[in-house]
Amino acid sequence: TLAAAMAAPAAASVGQWIIVTATVTNTGGSDLQGVSVLLEGPPGSGSIRAGPVPAGPVLLPVGVMQAFTWTYSVSGVGALAFTATASGSVCGGTPVNAWAGVSTAAVLPASFATSVAVSTTRLVVGEWLTVTLTVTNLGGAAALNVVPSLGSSGPPATMQPPSPPTLPSLAPGSATTFTWTYSTSGAGVLTFLGGASGQDVNSGAAVSLTGAASPSVTVLVPAGLSIASLTLAPFPAVQCDKVTATMILRNTGETGARVTATAIMEAESD
């Protein structure tokens, strides 16, 4: 008699090549000749790329098992049902057969969508800015070892490492957010470009996406006051004259300044 069993990955991603195995065992009392295995897969969901290995037919002595393997390319989503039919004969020519089946869940591979947000679109040089990158897994397979990336263009800035620095696993349909803090050291228009990389849990294939841009952030020169002019009237003045002092201030920055008037100190001169 002949016994058969099958093995295949429990899950696979579209585009992945998987190994399907059928193991046949001679459980009878005499050797089996011309043992071969035929594999059937679901129509329209993939194709056999190679196999079986060995090609067969083979001689299968009593109590011996033989594994046959195929390489299968997954191209469709759903339950992939595989069936193996093993056949051979005893020395007298009597045919013997065995059947086995196995199923693999085929899903869309992990893929990313990203978006970048900023805590403000207007700030002053030296202020801190919070930048967040949201990564969503659009696929049907989990993404492993998700690493964020964030670049910037515009005035120089000091960046703190992201929190968290990586994510071990991002489930299908789930999203996570990475956060950076920036301190600007120059004026201008600052923009950020975010992305992420990882691996598909089923195939191990690389998953990456770069291209999510943030809103533009305008970094302004802080307010700075300088005295443009100071006049006294009347000038010169004599003792007991009421003198009016007029001071014109210039704001050298790009942001408003709140000015508080203070008393003018009197100085005596000889």
Short mmCIF file of C-alpha atoms in Angstrom, two decimals:
data_model
loop_
_atom_site.label_atom_id
_atom_site.label_comp_id
_atom_site.label_asym_id
_atom_site.label_seq_id
_atom_site.Cartn_x
_atom_site.Cartn_y
_atom_site.Cartn_z
CA THR A 1 0.00 0.00 0.00
CA LEU A 2 0.97 3.64 -0.49
CA ALA A 3 0.43 6.57 1.88
CA ALA A 4 0.75 10.26 1.01
CA ALA A 5 1.01 13.53 2.94
CA MET A 6 1.47 17.12 1.80
CA ALA A 7 3.06 20.29 3.16
CA ALA A 8 3.01 23.92 2.01
CA PRO A 9 3.27 27.35 3.69
CA ALA A 10 0.16 28.28 5.64
CA ALA A 11 0.20 31.72 3.99
CA ALA A 12 1.87 33.29 0.97
CA SER A 13 1.91 36.69 -0.69
CA VAL A 14 1.01 37.31 -4.32
CA GLY A 15 4.18 37.22 -6.38
CA GLN A 16 5.89 34.80 -4.00
CA TRP A 17 7.32 31.44 -5.04
CA ILE A 18 6.52 28.68 -2.55
CA ILE A 19 7.60 25.06 -2.13
CA VAL A 20 4.87 22.43 -2.15
CA THR A 21 5.90 18.98 -0.91
CA ALA A 22 4.23 15.60 -1.26
CA THR A 23 5.74 12.76 0.77
CA VAL A 24 4.81 9.19 -0.15
CA THR A 25 5.54 6.13 1.99
CA ASN A 26 5.50 2.45 1.12
CA THR A 27 3.44 1.03 3.97
CA GLY A 28 2.93 -2.36 2.34
CA GLY A 29 4.84 -5.59 2.39
CA SER A 30 6.51 -5.45 -1.02
CA ASP A 31 8.52 -2.96 -3.01
CA LEU A 32 6.69 -0.49 -5.22
CA GLN A 33 7.82 0.24 -8.73
CA GLY A 34 7.27 3.26 -10.95
CA VAL A 35 6.16 5.56 -8.15
CA SER A 36 5.32 9.07 -9.36
CA VAL A 37 3.25 11.97 -8.07
CA LEU A 38 0.98 14.37 -9.95
CA LEU A 39 0.29 17.80 -8.40
CA GLU A 40 -2.86 19.76 -9.14
CA GLY A 41 -3.33 23.38 -8.07
CA PRO A 42 -6.18 25.86 -8.21
CA PRO A 43 -6.80 27.22 -11.72
CA GLY A 44 -6.00 30.87 -12.30
CA SER A 45 -4.22 31.41 -8.99
CA GLY A 46 -0.67 30.61 -10.00
CA SER A 47 1.51 28.19 -11.89
CA ILE A 48 4.03 25.42 -11.31
CA ARG A 49 7.48 26.79 -12.07
CA ALA A 50 9.48 23.63 -11.47
CA GLY A 51 9.03 20.06 -10.32
CA PRO A 52 8.49 17.49 -9.30
CA VAL A 53 11.93 16.87 -7.87
CA PRO A 54 12.77 14.06 -8.28
CA ALA A 55 10.94 13.74 -11.56
CA GLY A 56 10.14 10.06 -11.03
CA PRO A 57 9.14 7.37 -11.47
CA VAL A 58 11.17 5.91 -8.59
CA LEU A 59 11.52 2.57 -6.84
CA LEU A 60 10.11 2.66 -3.32
CA PRO A 61 11.24 -0.20 -1.08
CA VAL A 62 9.13 -1.39 1.84
CA GLY A 63 8.99 1.18 4.66
CA VAL A 64 10.77 3.88 2.68
CA MET A 65 9.41 7.38 2.15
CA GLN A 66 10.16 9.73 -0.70
CA ALA A 67 9.51 13.48 -0.86
CA PHE A 68 8.57 15.18 -4.14
CA THR A 69 8.78 18.98 -4.33
CA TRP A 70 7.38 21.63 -6.67
CA THR A 71 8.02 25.35 -6.97
CA TYR A 72 4.74 27.22 -7.32
CA SER A 73 4.31 30.89 -8.25
CA VAL A 74 1.38 32.59 -6.47
CA SER A 75 -0.54 35.07 -8.63
CA GLY A 76 -4.03 35.22 -7.10
CA VAL A 77 -5.64 35.94 -3.75
CA GLY A 78 -7.62 33.31 -1.87
CA ALA A 79 -7.33 29.73 -0.61
CA LEU A 80 -4.94 27.72 -2.79
CA ALA A 81 -5.95 24.07 -2.58
CA PHE A 82 -3.30 21.60 -3.76
CA THR A 83 -3.91 17.90 -4.40
CA ALA A 84 -1.24 15.25 -4.93
CA THR A 85 -2.00 11.90 -6.55
CA ALA A 86 0.65 9.22 -6.01
CA SER A 87 0.69 6.05 -8.09
CA GLY A 88 2.84 2.98 -8.51
CA SER A 89 2.59 -0.78 -8.76
CA VAL A 90 3.70 -3.92 -6.99
CA CYS A 91 5.95 -6.40 -8.74
CA GLY A 92 2.95 -8.21 -10.17
CA GLY A 93 1.75 -5.09 -11.88
CA THR A 94 -1.13 -4.37 -9.51
CA PRO A 95 -1.55 -0.60 -9.30
CA VAL A 96 -1.55 1.24 -5.96
CA ASN A 97 -2.59 4.85 -5.41
CA ALA A 98 -2.73 7.45 -2.65
CA TRP A 99 -4.05 10.97 -2.37
CA ALA A 100 -3.32 13.96 -0.12
CA GLY A 101 -4.15 17.66 -0.03
CA VAL A 102 -3.00 20.92 1.54
CA SER A 103 -4.12 24.55 1.40
CA THR A 104 -2.27 27.89 1.40
CA ALA A 105 -3.89 31.26 2.09
CA ALA A 106 -2.74 33.70 -0.60
CA VAL A 107 -2.90 37.41 0.27
CA LEU A 108 -1.77 40.70 -1.19
CA PRO A 109 1.82 41.52 -0.19
CA ALA A 110 2.58 44.16 2.39
CA SER A 111 2.61 47.67 0.95
CA PHE A 112 2.90 51.13 2.49
CA ALA A 113 1.05 54.41 2.34
CA THR A 114 2.67 57.35 4.15
CA SER A 115 1.74 60.88 5.18
CA VAL A 116 3.75 63.61 6.89
CA ALA A 117 2.32 66.26 9.25
CA VAL A 118 3.91 69.20 11.09
CA SER A 119 2.90 70.83 14.37
CA THR A 120 2.94 74.29 12.82
CA THR A 121 3.59 75.88 9.44
CA ARG A 122 5.09 79.08 10.86
CA LEU A 123 7.76 79.43 13.51
CA VAL A 124 10.81 81.47 14.50
CA VAL A 125 14.45 80.43 14.15
CA GLY A 126 15.46 78.40 17.21
CA GLU A 127 11.98 77.13 18.01
CA TRP A 128 11.21 73.40 18.09
CA LEU A 129 8.99 71.74 15.52
CA THR A 130 7.27 68.35 15.78
CA VAL A 131 7.07 66.24 12.61
CA THR A 132 5.03 63.03 12.42
CA LEU A 133 5.14 60.29 9.79
CA THR A 134 2.13 57.95 9.62
CA VAL A 135 2.73 54.60 7.90
CA THR A 136 -0.22 52.39 6.90
CA ASN A 137 0.06 48.79 5.71
CA LEU A 138 -2.31 48.47 2.75
CA GLY A 139 -1.49 44.84 2.04
CA GLY A 140 -2.84 41.54 3.32
CA ALA A 141 0.43 40.41 4.89
CA ALA A 142 2.19 41.88 7.89
CA ALA A 143 5.27 44.07 7.35
CA LEU A 144 8.28 43.28 9.54
CA ASN A 145 11.07 45.55 10.82
CA VAL A 146 9.44 48.79 9.69
CA VAL A 147 12.04 51.57 9.61
CA PRO A 148 10.96 55.20 9.04
CA SER A 149 12.90 57.78 7.07
CA LEU A 150 12.58 61.54 7.00
CA GLY A 151 14.57 64.01 4.96
CA SER A 152 14.37 67.79 4.89
CA SER A 153 15.10 70.62 2.49
CA GLY A 154 15.50 74.28 3.26
CA PRO A 155 17.30 76.01 6.13
CA PRO A 156 19.53 73.96 8.43
CA ALA A 157 17.85 72.13 11.29
CA THR A 158 18.85 69.83 14.13
CA MET A 159 16.88 66.60 14.23
CA GLN A 160 16.26 64.33 17.21
CA PRO A 161 15.96 60.55 16.52
CA PRO A 162 12.44 59.30 15.76
CA SER A 163 10.19 57.77 18.38
CA PRO A 164 9.89 54.85 18.08
CA PRO A 165 13.04 54.22 16.00
CA THR A 166 11.59 51.05 14.41
CA LEU A 167 8.49 48.86 14.59
CA PRO A 168 8.91 45.05 14.75
CA SER A 169 5.65 44.30 12.93
CA LEU A 170 2.83 46.22 11.28
CA ALA A 171 -0.34 44.16 10.77
CA PRO A 172 -2.41 44.33 7.57
CA GLY A 173 -4.65 47.39 7.55
CA SER A 174 -2.91 48.90 10.58
CA ALA A 175 -1.15 52.25 10.90
CA THR A 176 1.59 53.57 13.15
CA THR A 177 3.09 57.00 13.73
CA PHE A 178 6.74 57.98 14.10
CA THR A 179 7.63 61.35 15.67
CA TRP A 180 10.66 63.62 15.25
CA THR A 181 11.52 66.98 16.82
CA TYR A 182 13.44 69.61 14.87
CA SER A 183 15.18 72.78 15.98
CA THR A 184 15.70 75.30 13.20
CA SER A 185 18.89 77.32 12.95
CA GLY A 186 18.18 79.39 9.87
CA ALA A 187 15.33 81.23 8.17
CA GLY A 188 13.56 80.08 5.03
CA VAL A 189 11.01 77.53 3.84
CA LEU A 190 11.42 74.06 5.34
CA THR A 191 9.84 70.92 3.85
CA PHE A 192 10.07 67.25 4.82
CA LEU A 193 9.91 64.06 2.75
CA GLY A 194 8.96 60.85 4.56
CA GLY A 195 9.08 57.16 3.75
CA ALA A 196 9.38 53.69 5.27
CA SER A 197 10.96 50.32 4.56
CA GLY A 198 10.38 46.78 5.82
CA GLN A 199 9.90 43.16 4.73
CA ASP A 200 6.87 41.09 3.77
CA VAL A 201 6.24 38.49 6.50
CA ASN A 202 5.53 35.71 4.02
CA SER A 203 8.06 36.19 1.24
CA GLY A 204 10.72 38.26 3.00
CA ALA A 205 10.65 40.64 0.04
CA ALA A 206 11.61 44.25 0.67
CA VAL A 207 8.79 46.76 1.04
CA SER A 208 9.56 50.46 0.72
CA LEU A 209 7.95 53.78 -0.12
CA THR A 210 9.34 57.31 -0.23
CA GLY A 211 7.54 60.37 -1.43
CA ALA A 212 5.16 61.71 1.20
CA ALA A 213 5.79 65.44 1.49
CA SER A 214 4.87 67.66 4.42
CA PRO A 215 3.22 71.07 4.22
CA SER A 216 5.78 73.85 3.84
CA VAL A 217 7.02 75.39 7.07
CA THR A 218 8.03 79.06 7.04
CA VAL A 219 10.90 79.77 9.42
CA LEU A 220 11.13 83.46 10.32
CA VAL A 221 13.93 85.64 11.64
CA PRO A 222 13.02 86.55 15.23
CA ALA A 223 12.17 90.12 16.10
CA GLY A 224 15.16 92.37 16.74
CA LEU A 225 15.01 95.99 17.78
CA SER A 226 17.47 98.72 16.91
CA ILE A 227 17.28 102.51 17.44
CA ALA A 228 16.86 104.23 14.11
CA SER A 229 16.93 107.74 15.58
CA LEU A 230 16.63 109.65 18.86
CA THR A 231 15.75 113.35 18.85
CA LEU A 232 15.23 115.92 21.62
CA ALA A 233 13.12 119.02 21.26
CA PRO A 234 13.93 121.71 21.99
CA PHE A 235 17.63 121.13 21.55
CA PRO A 236 19.67 122.62 22.91
CA ALA A 237 17.57 123.34 25.97
CA VAL A 238 18.07 125.55 28.96
CA GLN A 239 17.26 124.93 32.57
CA CYS A 240 13.55 124.43 33.27
CA ASP A 241 12.71 123.72 29.60
CA LYS A 242 10.33 120.84 29.00
CA VAL A 243 12.14 118.53 26.61
CA THR A 244 10.36 115.93 24.46
CA ALA A 245 12.42 112.88 23.49
CA THR A 246 11.37 111.01 20.31
CA MET A 247 12.89 107.62 19.57
CA ILE A 248 12.23 105.65 16.37
CA LEU A 249 12.75 101.88 16.62
CA ARG A 250 13.40 99.53 13.71
CA ASN A 251 12.38 95.83 13.84
CA THR A 252 15.10 93.94 11.99
CA GLY A 253 13.29 90.60 12.23
CA GLU A 254 10.32 89.03 10.46
CA THR A 255 8.01 88.69 13.44
CA GLY A 256 6.20 91.28 15.51
CA ALA A 257 7.69 92.66 18.69
CA ARG A 258 5.91 93.92 21.77
CA VAL A 259 7.54 97.18 22.89
CA THR A 260 7.27 98.62 26.37
CA ALA A 261 8.29 102.24 26.97
CA THR A 262 10.74 102.95 29.81
CA ALA A 263 11.87 106.17 31.41
CA ILE A 264 14.80 108.04 29.88
CA MET A 265 17.65 108.50 32.29
CA GLU A 266 18.81 112.04 32.88
CA ALA A 267 22.45 112.82 32.58
CA GLU A 268 24.18 116.02 33.63
CA SER A 269 26.89 117.57 31.63
CA ASP A 270 29.24 120.34 32.49
#
